[in-house]
CSV table of C-alpha atoms and ligand atoms in Angstrom, one decimal:
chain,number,residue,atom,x,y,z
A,20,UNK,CA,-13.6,14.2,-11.5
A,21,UNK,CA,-14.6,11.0,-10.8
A,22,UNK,CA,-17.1,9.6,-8.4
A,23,UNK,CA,-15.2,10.0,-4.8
A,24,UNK,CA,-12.3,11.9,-6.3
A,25,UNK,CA,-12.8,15.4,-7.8
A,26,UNK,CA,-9.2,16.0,-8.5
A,27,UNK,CA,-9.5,17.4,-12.4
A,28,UNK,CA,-8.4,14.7,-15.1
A,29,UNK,CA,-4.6,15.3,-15.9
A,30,UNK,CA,-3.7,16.2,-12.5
A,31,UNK,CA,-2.9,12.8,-11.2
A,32,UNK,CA,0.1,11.6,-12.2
A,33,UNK,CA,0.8,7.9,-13.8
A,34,UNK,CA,2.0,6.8,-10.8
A,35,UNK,CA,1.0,7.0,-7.4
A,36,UNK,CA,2.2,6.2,-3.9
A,37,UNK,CA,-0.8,5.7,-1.5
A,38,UNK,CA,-0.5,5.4,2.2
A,39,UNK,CA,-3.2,4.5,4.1
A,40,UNK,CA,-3.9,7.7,6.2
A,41,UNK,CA,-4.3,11.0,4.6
A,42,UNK,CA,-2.0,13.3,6.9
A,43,UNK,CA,0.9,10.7,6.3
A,44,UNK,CA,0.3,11.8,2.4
A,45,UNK,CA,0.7,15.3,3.2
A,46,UNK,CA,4.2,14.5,5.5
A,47,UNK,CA,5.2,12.9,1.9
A,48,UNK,CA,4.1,15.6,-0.2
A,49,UNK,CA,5.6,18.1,2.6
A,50,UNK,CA,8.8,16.3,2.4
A,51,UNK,CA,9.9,14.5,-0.2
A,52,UNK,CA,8.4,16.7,-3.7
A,53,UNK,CA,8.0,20.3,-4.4
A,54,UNK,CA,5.9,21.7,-6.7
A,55,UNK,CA,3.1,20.1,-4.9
A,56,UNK,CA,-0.6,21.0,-5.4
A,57,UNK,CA,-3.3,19.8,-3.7
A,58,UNK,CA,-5.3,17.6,-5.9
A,59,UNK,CA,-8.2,16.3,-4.4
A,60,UNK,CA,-9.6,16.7,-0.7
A,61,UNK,CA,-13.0,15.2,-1.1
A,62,UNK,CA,-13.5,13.6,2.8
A,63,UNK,CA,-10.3,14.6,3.6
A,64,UNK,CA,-8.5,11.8,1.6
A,65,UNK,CA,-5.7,14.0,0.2
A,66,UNK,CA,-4.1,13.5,-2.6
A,67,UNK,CA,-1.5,15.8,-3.8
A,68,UNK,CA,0.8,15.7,-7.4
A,69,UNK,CA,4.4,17.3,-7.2
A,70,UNK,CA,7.9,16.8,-8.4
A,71,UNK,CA,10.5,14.4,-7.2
A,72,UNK,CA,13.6,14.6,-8.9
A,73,UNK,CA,12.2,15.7,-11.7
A,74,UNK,CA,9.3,13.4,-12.1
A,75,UNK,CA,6.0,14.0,-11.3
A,76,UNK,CA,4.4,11.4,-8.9
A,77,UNK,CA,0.9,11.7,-6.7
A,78,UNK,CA,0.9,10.8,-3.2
A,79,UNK,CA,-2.5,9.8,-2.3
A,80,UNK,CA,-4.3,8.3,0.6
A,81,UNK,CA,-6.5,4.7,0.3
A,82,UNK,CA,-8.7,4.8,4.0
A,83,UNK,CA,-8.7,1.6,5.7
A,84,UNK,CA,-9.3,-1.7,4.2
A,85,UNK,CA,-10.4,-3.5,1.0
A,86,UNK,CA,-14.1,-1.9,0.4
A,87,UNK,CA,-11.6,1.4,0.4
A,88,UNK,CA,-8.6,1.1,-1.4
A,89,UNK,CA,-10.8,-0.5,-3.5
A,90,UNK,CA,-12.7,2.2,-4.8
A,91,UNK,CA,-9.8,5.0,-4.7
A,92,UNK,CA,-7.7,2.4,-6.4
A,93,UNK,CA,-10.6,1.3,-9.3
A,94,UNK,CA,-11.3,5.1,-9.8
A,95,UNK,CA,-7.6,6.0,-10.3
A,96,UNK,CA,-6.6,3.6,-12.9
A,97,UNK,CA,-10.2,3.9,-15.1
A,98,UNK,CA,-10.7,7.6,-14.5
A,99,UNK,CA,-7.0,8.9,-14.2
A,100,UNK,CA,-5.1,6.6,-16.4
A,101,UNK,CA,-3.2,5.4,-13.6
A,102,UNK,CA,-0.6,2.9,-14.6
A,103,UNK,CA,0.8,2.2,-11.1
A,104,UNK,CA,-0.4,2.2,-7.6
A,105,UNK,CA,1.8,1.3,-5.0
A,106,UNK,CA,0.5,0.7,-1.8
A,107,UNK,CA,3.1,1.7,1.4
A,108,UNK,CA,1.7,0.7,4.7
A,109,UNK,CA,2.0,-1.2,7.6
A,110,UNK,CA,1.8,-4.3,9.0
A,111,UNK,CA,1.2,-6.5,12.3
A,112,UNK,CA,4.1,-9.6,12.3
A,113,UNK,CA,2.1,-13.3,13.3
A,114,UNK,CA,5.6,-14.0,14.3
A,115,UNK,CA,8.8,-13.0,15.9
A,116,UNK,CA,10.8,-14.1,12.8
A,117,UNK,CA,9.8,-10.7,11.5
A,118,UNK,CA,11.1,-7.6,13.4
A,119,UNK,CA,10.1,-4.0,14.4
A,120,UNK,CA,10.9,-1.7,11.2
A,121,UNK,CA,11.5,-5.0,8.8
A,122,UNK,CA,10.6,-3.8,5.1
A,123,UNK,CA,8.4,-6.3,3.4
A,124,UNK,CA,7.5,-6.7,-0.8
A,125,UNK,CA,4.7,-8.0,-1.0
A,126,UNK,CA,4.1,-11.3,-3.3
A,127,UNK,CA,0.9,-12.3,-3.0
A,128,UNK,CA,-2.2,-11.0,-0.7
A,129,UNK,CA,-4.5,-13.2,0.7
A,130,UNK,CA,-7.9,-13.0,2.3
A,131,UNK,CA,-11.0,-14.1,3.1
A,132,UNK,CA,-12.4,-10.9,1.5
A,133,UNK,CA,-15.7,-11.5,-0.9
A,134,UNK,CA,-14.0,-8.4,-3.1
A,135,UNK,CA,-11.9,-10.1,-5.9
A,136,UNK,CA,-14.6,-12.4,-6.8
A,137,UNK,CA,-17.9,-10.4,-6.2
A,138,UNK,CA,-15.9,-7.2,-8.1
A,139,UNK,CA,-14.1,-9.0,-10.8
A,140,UNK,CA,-15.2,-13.3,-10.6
A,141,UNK,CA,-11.6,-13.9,-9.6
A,142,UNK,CA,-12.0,-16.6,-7.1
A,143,UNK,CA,-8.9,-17.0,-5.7
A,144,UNK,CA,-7.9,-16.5,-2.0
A,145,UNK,CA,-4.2,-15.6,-2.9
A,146,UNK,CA,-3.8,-13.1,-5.3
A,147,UNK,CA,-0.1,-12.2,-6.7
A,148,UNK,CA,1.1,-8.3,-7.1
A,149,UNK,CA,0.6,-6.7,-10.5
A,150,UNK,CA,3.2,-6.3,-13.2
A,151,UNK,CA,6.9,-5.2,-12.7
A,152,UNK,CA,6.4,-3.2,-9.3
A,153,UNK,CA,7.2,-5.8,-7.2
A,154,UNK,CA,10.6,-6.3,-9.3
A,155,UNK,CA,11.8,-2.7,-9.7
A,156,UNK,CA,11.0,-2.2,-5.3
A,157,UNK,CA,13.6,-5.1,-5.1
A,158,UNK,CA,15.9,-3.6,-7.7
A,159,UNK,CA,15.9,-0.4,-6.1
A,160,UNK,CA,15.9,-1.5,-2.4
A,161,UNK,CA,19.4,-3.5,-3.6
A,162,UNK,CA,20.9,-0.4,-5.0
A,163,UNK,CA,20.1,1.4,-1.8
A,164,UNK,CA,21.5,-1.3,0.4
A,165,UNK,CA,18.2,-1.8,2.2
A,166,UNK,CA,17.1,-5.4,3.0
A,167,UNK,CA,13.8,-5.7,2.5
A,168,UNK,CA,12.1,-9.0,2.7
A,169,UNK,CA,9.8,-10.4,-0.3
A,170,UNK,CA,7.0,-12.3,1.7
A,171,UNK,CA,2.5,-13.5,1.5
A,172,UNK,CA,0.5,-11.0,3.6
A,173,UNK,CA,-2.5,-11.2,4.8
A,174,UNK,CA,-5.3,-9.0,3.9
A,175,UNK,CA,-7.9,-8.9,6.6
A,176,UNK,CA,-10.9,-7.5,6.9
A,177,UNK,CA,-10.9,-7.3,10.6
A,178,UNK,CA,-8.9,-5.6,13.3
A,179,UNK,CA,-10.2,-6.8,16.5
A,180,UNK,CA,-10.8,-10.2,17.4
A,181,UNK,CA,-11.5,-12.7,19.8
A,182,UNK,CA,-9.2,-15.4,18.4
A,183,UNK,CA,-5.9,-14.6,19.2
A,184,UNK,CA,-4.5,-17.4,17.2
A,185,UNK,CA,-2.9,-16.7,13.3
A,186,UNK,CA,-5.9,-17.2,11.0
A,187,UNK,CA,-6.0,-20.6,8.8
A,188,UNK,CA,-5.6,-18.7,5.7
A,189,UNK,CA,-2.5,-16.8,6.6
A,190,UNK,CA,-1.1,-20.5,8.2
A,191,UNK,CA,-1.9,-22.0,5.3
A,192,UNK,CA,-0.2,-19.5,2.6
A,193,UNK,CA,2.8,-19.0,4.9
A,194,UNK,CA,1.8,-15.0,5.5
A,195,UNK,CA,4.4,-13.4,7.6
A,196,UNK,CA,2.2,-10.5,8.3
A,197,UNK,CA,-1.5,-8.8,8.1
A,198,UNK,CA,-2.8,-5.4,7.0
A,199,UNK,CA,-6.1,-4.8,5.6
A,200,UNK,CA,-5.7,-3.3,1.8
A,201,UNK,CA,-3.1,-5.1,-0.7
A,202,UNK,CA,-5.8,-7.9,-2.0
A,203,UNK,CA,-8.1,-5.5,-3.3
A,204,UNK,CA,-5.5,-3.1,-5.0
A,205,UNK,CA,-4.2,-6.8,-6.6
A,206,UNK,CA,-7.6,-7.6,-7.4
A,207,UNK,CA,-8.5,-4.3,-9.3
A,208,UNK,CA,-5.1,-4.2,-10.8
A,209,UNK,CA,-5.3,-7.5,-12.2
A,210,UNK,CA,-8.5,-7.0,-13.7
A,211,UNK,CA,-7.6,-3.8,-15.2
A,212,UNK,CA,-4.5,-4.9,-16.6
A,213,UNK,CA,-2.5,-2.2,-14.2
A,214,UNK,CA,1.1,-2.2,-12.1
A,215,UNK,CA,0.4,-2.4,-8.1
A,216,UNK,CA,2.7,-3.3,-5.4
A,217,UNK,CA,2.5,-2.8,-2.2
A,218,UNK,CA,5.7,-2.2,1.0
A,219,UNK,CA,4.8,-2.5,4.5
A,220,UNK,CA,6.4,-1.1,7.9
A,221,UNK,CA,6.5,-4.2,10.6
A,222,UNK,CA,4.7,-1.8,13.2
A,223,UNK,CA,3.6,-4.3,15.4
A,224,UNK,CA,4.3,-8.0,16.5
A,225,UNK,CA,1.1,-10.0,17.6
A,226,UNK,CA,2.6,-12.4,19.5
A,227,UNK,CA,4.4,-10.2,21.8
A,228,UNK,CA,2.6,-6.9,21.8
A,229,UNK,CA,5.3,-4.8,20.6
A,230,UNK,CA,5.4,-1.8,18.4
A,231,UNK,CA,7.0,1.5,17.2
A,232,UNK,CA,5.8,4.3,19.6
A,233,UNK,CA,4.6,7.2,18.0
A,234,UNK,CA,8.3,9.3,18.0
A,235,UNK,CA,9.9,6.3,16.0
A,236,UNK,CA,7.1,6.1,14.0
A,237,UNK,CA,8.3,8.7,11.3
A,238,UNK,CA,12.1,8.0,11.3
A,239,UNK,CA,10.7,4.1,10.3
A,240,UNK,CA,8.6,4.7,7.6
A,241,UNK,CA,10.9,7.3,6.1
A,242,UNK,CA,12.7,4.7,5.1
A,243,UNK,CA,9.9,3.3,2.9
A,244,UNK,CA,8.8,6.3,1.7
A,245,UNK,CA,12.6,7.1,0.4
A,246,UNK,CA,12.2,3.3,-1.4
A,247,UNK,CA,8.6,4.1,-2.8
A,248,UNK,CA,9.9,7.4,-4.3
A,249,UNK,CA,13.2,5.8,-5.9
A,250,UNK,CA,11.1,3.0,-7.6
A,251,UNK,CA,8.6,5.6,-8.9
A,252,UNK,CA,11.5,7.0,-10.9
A,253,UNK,CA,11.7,3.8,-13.1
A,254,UNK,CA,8.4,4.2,-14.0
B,11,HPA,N1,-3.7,-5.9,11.8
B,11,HPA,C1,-4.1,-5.4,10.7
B,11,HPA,N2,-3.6,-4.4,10.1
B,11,HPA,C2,-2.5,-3.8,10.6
B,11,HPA,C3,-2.0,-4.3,11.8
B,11,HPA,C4,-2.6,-5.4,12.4
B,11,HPA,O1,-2.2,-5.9,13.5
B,11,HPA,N3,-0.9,-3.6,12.1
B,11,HPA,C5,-0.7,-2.7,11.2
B,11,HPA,N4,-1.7,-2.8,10.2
């Protein structure tokens, strides 16, 4: 038990795949793994630890944005001897050049988020994923023929805003894309001396207003839930 989570120590696997909402954990754990038991449900942030293929991962919801992964994240690797976190979400395009249902690898997150160097004195506004994640989504993703992109995200703090235009920071590091989480799982992760990685869904594209509708939803991140799965095997 740890402060937010009270799943008992040893049942949380080494590696686990966190999606932002809690119910799309479930769909996972519903899914893709059997033997699944339900692991923690402390304010309804499930996370559950089952079989697939043989292994045994946890599939475990972050909340939304930094202040949350952040603490789900820190409490996972200190308090569950986490190794690897990775992150599968998605993500609003600043441009067309990206596509509905593109897969992105995330390099580096960026943000105007206080967290990396409040938490950990890391003041830097671009922070790079964690270990070998990164390189064993892109191994896998070529030996299932999927093209996924490796690209800078931006990690924002903020949803809604009154300024439609792409934010200096994500101009200036080239991000294709915002979500709201990666930079503080990097952040943690780096300090702790842990694997995180993080894939995103394209669900929406700024500039035109476009998104999946609820019914593709599923099919679309299927495909990067297969990915997150297949990569947790070479851990
Ligand atoms: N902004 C931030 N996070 C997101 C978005 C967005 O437009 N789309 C999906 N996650």
């Amino acid at each position: 038990m740890s402060v937010h989570i009270s799943a008992k120590k040893g049942d949380i696997a080494k590696t686990v795949l966190m999606p932002g909402d809690p119910l799309r954990a479930k769909y996972i754990a519903d899914n893709f793994l059997t033997d699944v038991k339900l692991v923690n449900e402390t304010r309804n942030i499930f996370f559950f630890t089952g079989l697939y293929k043989d292994k045994e991962i946890t599939v475990g919801a972050s909340g939304m944005g930094c202040p949350s992964i952040g603490i789900y994240s820190f409490e996972l690797f200190t308090e569950y001897e986490v190794d690897t976190i990775i992150r599968i979400g998605t993500c609003g395009a600043y441009s067309t050049d990206l596509k509905l249902f593109d897969i992105l690898n995330v390099e580096h997150a960026v943000s105007e988020s206080t967290y990396a160097k409040f938490a950990w004195g890391i003041e830097k506004e671009a922070i790079l994923n964690q270990g070998n994640a990164f390189d064993k989504i892109n191994e896998t993703a070529k030996e299932l023929d999927l093209a996924v992109k490796s690209t800078n995200i931006h990690s924002s703090d903020i949803f809604y805003r009154k300024d439609e235009d792409v934010p200096a920071i994500a101009a200036k590091y080239n991000c294709l894309a915002v979500e709201m989480e990666a930079f503080a799982l990097f952040a943690n992760a780096k300090h702790l001396g842990k694997n995180a990685a993080t894939i995103l869904t394209v669900s929406d594209i700024i500039p035109t207003r476009e998104f999946i509708s609820a019914d593709q939803r599923e099919q679309a991140l299927k495909t990067m839930m297969e990915l997150s799965l297949e990569t947790a095997l070479k851990f």
